[in-house]
C-alpha positions as YAML, in Angstrom:
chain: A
units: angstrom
residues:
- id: 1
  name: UNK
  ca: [20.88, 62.16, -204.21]
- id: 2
  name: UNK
  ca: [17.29, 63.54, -204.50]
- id: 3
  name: UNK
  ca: [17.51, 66.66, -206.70]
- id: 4
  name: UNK
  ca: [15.77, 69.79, -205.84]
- id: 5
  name: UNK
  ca: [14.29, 72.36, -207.61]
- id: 6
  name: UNK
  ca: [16.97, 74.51, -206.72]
- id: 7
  name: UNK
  ca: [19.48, 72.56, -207.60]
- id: 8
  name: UNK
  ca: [17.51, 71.96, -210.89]
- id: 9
  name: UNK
  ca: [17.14, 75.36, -212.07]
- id: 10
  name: UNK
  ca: [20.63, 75.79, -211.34]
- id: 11
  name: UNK
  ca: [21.89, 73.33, -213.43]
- id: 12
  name: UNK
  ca: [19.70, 73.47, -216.13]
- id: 13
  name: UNK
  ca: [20.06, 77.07, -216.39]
- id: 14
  name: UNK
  ca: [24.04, 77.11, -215.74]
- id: 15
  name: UNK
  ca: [24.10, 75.08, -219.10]
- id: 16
  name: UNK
  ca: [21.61, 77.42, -221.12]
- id: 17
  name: UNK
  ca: [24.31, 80.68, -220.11]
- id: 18
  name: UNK
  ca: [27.23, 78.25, -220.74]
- id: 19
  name: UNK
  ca: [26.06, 77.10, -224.51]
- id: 20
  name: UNK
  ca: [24.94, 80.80, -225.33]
- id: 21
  name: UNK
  ca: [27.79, 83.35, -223.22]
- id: 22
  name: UNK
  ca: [30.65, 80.46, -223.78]
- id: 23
  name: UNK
  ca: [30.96, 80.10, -220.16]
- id: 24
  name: UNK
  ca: [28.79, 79.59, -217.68]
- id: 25
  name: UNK
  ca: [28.80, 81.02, -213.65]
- id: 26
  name: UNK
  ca: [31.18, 79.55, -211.43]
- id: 27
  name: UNK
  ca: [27.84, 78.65, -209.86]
- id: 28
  name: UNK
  ca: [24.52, 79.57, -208.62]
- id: 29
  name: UNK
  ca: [22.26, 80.21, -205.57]
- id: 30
  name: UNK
  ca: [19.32, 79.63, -206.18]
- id: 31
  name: UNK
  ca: [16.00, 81.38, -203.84]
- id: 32
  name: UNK
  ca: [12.39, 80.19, -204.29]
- id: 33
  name: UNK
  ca: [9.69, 82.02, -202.04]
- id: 34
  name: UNK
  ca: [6.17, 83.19, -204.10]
- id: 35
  name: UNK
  ca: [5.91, 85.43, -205.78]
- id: 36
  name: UNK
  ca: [9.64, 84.99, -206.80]
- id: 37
  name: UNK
  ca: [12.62, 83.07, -208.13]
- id: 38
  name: UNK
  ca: [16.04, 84.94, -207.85]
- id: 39
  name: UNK
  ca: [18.92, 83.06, -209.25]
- id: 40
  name: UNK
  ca: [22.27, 84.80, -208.18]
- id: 41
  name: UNK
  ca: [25.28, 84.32, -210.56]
- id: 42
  name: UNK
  ca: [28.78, 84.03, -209.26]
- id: 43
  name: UNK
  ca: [31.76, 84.46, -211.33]
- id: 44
  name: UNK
  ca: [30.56, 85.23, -214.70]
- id: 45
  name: UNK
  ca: [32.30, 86.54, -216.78]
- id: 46
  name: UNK
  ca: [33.38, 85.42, -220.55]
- id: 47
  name: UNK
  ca: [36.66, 85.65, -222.12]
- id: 48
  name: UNK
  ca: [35.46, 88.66, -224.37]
- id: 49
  name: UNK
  ca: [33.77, 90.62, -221.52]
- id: 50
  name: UNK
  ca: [36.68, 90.27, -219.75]
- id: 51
  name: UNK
  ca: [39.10, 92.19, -222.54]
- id: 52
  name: UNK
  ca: [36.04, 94.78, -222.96]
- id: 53
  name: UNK
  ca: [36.20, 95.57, -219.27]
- id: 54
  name: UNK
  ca: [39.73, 95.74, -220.05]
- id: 55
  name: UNK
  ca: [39.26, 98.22, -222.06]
- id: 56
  name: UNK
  ca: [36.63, 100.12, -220.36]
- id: 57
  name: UNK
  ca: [34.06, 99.65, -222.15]
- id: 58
  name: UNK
  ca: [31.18, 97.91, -219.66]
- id: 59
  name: UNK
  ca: [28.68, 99.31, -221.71]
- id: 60
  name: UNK
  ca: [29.36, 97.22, -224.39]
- id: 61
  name: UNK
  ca: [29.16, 94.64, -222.10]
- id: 62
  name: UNK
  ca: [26.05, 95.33, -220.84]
- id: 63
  name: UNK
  ca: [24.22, 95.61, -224.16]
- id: 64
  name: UNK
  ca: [25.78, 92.88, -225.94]
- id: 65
  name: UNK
  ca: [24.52, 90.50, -222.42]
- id: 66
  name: UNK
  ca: [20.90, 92.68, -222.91]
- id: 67
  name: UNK
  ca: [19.98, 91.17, -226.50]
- id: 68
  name: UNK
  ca: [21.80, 87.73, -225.59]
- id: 69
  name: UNK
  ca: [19.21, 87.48, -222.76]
- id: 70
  name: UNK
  ca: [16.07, 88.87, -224.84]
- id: 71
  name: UNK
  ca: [16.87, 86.05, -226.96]
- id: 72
  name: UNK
  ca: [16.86, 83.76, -223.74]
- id: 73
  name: UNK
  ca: [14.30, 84.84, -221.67]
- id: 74
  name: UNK
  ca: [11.33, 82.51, -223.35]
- id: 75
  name: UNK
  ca: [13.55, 79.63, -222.82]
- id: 76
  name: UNK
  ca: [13.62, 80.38, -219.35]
- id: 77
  name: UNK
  ca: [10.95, 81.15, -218.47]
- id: 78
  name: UNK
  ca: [9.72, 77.73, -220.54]
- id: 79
  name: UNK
  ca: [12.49, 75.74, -217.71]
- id: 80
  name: UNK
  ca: [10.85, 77.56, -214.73]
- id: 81
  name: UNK
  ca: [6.98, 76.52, -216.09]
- id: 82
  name: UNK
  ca: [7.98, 73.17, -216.35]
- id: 83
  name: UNK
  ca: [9.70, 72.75, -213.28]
- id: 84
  name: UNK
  ca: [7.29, 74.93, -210.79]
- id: 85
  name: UNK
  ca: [3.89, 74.32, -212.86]
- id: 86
  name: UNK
  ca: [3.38, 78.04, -212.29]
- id: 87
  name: UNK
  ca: [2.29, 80.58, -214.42]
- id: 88
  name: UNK
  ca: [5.39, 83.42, -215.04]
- id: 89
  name: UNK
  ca: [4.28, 86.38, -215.08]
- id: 90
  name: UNK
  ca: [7.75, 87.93, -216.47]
- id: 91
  name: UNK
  ca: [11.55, 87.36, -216.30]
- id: 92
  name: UNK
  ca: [14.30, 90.21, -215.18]
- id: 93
  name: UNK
  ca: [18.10, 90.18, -214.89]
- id: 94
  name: UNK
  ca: [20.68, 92.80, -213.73]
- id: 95
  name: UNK
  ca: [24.77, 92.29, -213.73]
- id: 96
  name: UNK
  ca: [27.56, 94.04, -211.31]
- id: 97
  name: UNK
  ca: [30.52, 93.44, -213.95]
- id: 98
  name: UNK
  ca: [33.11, 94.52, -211.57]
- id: 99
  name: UNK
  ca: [32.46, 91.33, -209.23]
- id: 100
  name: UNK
  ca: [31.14, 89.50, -211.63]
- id: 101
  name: UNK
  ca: [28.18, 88.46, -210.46]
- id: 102
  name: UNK
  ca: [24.29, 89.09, -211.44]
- id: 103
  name: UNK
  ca: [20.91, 87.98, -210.55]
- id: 104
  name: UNK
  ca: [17.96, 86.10, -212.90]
- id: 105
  name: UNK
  ca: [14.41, 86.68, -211.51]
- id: 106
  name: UNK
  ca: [10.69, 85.40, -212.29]
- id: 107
  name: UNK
  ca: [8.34, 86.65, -211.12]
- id: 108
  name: UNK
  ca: [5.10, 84.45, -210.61]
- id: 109
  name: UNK
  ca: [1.28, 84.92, -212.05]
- id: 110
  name: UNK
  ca: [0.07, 85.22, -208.43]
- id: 111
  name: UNK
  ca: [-4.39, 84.65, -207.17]
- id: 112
  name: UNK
  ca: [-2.53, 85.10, -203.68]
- id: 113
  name: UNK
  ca: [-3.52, 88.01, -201.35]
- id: 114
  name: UNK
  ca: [0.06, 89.78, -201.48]
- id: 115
  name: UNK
  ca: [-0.60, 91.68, -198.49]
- id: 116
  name: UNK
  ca: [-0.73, 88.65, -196.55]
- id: 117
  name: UNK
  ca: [2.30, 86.96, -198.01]
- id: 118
  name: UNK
  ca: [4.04, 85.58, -194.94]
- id: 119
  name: UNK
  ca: [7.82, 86.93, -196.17]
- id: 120
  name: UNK
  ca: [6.34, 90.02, -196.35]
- id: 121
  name: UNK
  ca: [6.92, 90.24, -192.72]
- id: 122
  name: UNK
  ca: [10.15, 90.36, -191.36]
- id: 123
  name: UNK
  ca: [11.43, 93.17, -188.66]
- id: 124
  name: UNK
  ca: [13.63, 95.37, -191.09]
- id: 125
  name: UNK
  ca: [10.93, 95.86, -193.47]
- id: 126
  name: UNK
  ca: [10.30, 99.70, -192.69]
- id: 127
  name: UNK
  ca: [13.96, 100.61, -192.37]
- id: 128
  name: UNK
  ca: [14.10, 98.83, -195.97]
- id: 129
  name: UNK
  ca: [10.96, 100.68, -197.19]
- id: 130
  name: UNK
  ca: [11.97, 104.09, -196.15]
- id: 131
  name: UNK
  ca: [15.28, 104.00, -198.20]
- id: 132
  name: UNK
  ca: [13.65, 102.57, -201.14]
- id: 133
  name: UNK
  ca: [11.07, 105.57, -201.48]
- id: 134
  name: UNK
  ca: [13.56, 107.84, -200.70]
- id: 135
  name: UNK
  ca: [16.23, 107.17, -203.47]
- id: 136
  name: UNK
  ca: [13.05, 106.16, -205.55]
- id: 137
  name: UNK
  ca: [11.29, 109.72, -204.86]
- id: 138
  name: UNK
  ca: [15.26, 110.94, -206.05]
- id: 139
  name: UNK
  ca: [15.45, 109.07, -209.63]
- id: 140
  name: UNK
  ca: [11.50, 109.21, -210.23]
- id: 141
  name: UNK
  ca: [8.96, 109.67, -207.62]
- id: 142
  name: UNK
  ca: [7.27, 107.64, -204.49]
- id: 143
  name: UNK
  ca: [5.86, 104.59, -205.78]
- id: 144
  name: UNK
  ca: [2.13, 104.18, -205.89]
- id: 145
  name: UNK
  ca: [2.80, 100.76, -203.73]
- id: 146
  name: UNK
  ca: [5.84, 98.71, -203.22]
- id: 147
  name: UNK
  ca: [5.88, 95.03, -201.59]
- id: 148
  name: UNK
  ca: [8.87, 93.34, -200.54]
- id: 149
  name: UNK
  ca: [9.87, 89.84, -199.78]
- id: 150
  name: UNK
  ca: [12.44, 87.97, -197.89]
- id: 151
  name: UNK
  ca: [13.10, 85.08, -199.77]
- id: 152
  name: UNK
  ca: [15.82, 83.81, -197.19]
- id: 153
  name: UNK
  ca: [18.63, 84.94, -194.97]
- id: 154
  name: UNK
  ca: [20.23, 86.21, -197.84]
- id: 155
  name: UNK
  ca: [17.62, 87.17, -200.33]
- id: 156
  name: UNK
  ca: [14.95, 89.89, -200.49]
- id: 157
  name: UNK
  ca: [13.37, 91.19, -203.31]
- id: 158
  name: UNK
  ca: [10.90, 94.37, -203.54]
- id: 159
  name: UNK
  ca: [8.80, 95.43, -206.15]
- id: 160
  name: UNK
  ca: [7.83, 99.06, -206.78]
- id: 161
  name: UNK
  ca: [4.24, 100.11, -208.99]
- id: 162
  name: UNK
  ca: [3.69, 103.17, -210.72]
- id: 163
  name: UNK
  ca: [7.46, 104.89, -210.21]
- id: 164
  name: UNK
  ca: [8.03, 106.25, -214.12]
- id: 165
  name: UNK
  ca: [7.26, 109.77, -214.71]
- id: 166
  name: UNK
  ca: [6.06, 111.27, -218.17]
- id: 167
  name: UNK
  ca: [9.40, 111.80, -220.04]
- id: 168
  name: UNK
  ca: [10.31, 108.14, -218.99]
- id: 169
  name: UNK
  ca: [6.47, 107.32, -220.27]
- id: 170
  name: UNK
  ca: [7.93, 108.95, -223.38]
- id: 171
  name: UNK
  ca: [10.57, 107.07, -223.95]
- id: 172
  name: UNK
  ca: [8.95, 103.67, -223.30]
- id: 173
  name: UNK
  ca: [6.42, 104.33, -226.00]
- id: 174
  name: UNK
  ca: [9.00, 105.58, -228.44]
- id: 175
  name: UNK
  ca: [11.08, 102.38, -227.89]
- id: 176
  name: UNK
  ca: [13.87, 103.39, -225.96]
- id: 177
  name: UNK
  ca: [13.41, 100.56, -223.99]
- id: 178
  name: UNK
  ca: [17.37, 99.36, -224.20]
- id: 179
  name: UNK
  ca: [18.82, 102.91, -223.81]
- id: 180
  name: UNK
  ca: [16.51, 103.79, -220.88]
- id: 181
  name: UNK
  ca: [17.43, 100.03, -219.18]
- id: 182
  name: UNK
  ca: [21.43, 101.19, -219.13]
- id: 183
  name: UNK
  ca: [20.87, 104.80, -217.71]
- id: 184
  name: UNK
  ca: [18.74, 103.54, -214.75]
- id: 185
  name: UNK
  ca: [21.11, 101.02, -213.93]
- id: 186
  name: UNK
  ca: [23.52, 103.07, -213.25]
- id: 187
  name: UNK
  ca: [21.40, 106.15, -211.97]
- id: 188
  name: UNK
  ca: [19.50, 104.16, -209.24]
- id: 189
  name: UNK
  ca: [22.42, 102.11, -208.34]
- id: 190
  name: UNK
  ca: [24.54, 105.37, -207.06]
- id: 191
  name: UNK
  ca: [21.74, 106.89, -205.54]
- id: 192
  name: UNK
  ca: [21.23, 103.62, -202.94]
- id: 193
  name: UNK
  ca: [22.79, 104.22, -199.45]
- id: 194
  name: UNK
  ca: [24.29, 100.82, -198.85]
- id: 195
  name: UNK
  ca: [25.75, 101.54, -195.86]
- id: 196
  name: UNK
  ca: [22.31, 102.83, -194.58]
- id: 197
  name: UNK
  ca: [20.63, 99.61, -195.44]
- id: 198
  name: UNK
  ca: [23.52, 97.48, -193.98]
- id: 199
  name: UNK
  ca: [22.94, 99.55, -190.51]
- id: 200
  name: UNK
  ca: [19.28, 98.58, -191.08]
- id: 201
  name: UNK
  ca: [19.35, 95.25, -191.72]
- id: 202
  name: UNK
  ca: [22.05, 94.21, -189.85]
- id: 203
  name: UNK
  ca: [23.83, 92.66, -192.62]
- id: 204
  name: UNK
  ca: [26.80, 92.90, -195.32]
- id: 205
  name: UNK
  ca: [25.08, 93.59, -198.09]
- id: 206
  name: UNK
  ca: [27.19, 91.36, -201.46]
- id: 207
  name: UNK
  ca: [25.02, 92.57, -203.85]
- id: 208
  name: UNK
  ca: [22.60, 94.85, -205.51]
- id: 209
  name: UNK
  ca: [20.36, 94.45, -208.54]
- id: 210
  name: UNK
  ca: [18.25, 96.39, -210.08]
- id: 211
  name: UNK
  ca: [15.48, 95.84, -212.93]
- id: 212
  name: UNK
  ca: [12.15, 97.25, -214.54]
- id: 213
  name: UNK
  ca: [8.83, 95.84, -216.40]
- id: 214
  name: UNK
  ca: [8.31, 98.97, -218.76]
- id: 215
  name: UNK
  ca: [4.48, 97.73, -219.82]
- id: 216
  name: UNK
  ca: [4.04, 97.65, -216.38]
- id: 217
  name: UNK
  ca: [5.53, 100.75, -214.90]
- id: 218
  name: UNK
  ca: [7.01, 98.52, -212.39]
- id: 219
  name: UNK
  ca: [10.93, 98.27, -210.86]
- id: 220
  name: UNK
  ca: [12.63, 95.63, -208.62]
- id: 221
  name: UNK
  ca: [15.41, 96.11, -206.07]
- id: 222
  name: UNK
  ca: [17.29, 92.35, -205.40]
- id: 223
  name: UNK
  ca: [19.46, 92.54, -201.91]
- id: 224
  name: UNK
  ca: [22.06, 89.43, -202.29]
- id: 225
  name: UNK
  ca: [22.96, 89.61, -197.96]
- id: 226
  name: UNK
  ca: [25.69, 88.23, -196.60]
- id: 227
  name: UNK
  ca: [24.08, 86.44, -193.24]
- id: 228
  name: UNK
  ca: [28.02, 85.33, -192.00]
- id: 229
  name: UNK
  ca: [29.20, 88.53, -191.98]
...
């Protein structure tokens, strides 16, 4: 059988979280579509995390997984260069512990006029956008621009530029990096109206991740759909 890139990255990946977390996903979907690469993460969880969330303690968790995957993310983003010939322009992640589940992203070095991108048109998209700047505009303000692309049936991912306000700004430049990473999470994650976006798109929404690029003043929204449902 003819391997594809997909099924590449996914296995060559799967091993690099198995060898450093001590288990790998249960497996992995993986979405190519310029300017991205989402790889969504079923059923991973280690033994460890699992007697932390036990505990209650997710936070630990989630900043234990946070350096873990600032060690990883040159390796990475070395696999996806070799396998796409692309440049990467830089490498996100988010995790929802309680399913455990989470998402791996690249996003691509692009010369390509992004206002033409072709899976930047798809009916839903101003539904999608209005939500987006509104909880946006809630947690920070309107972003300066925001793009977004359906990768698939079940994938779409949208980037937001110029969102941060001054005391975020702040904290960037002081190196609070790690502790501004975990508040967001959380902040913009409970200020999403799911069922909003579910009416909009038409669609069960599994999933939904969350990321930044601080030196870029620049945050991502990943929708994981469920097209069956």
């Amino acid at each position: 059988m003819e391997k594809t890139l997909e099924t590449t990255l996914a296995s060559t990946i799967g091993k690099l979280l198995r060898d450093n977390f001590g288990k790998g996903p249960g497996s992995i979907y993986v979405s190519v579509g310029k300017p991205f690469i989402t790889m969504y993460l079923r059923d991973f969880l280690a033994p460890m995390e699992n007697v932390l969330l036990s505990q209650d303690n997710p936070l630990r968790v989630q900043e234990t997984r946070d350096a873990l995957m600032n060690k990883l993310i040159p390796e990475i983003q070395n696999i996806i260069v070799a396998e796409t010939n692309e440049q990467v322009k830089g490498i996100y992640y988010d995790w929802c512990l309680d399913k455990k589940t989470g998402v791996i992203f690249a996003e691509f070095v692009s010369n390509e006029d992004y206002e033409n991108n072709r899976l930047e048109d798809y009916p839903e998209k101003g539904g999608l956008h209005e939500e987006i700047n509104r909880f946006t505009e809630q947690a920070q303000k309107v972003p300066e621009k925001l793009h977004s692309y359906k990768l698939n049936s079940r994938t779409i991912v949208s980037k937001r530029d110029k969102i941060f306000v001054e005391i975020e700004q702040e904290l960037i430049r002081s190196g609070f990096n790690e502790q501004l990473r975990l508040a967001k999470r959380k902040l913009e994650k409970s200020l999403i109206n799911k069922p909003y976006l579910e009416a909009v798109l038409g669609l069960t929404i599994d999933d939904i991740f969350v990321d930044w690029d601080f030196s870029d003043d620049a945050g991502y929204v990943i929708l994981i759909l469920n097209p069956t449902k």
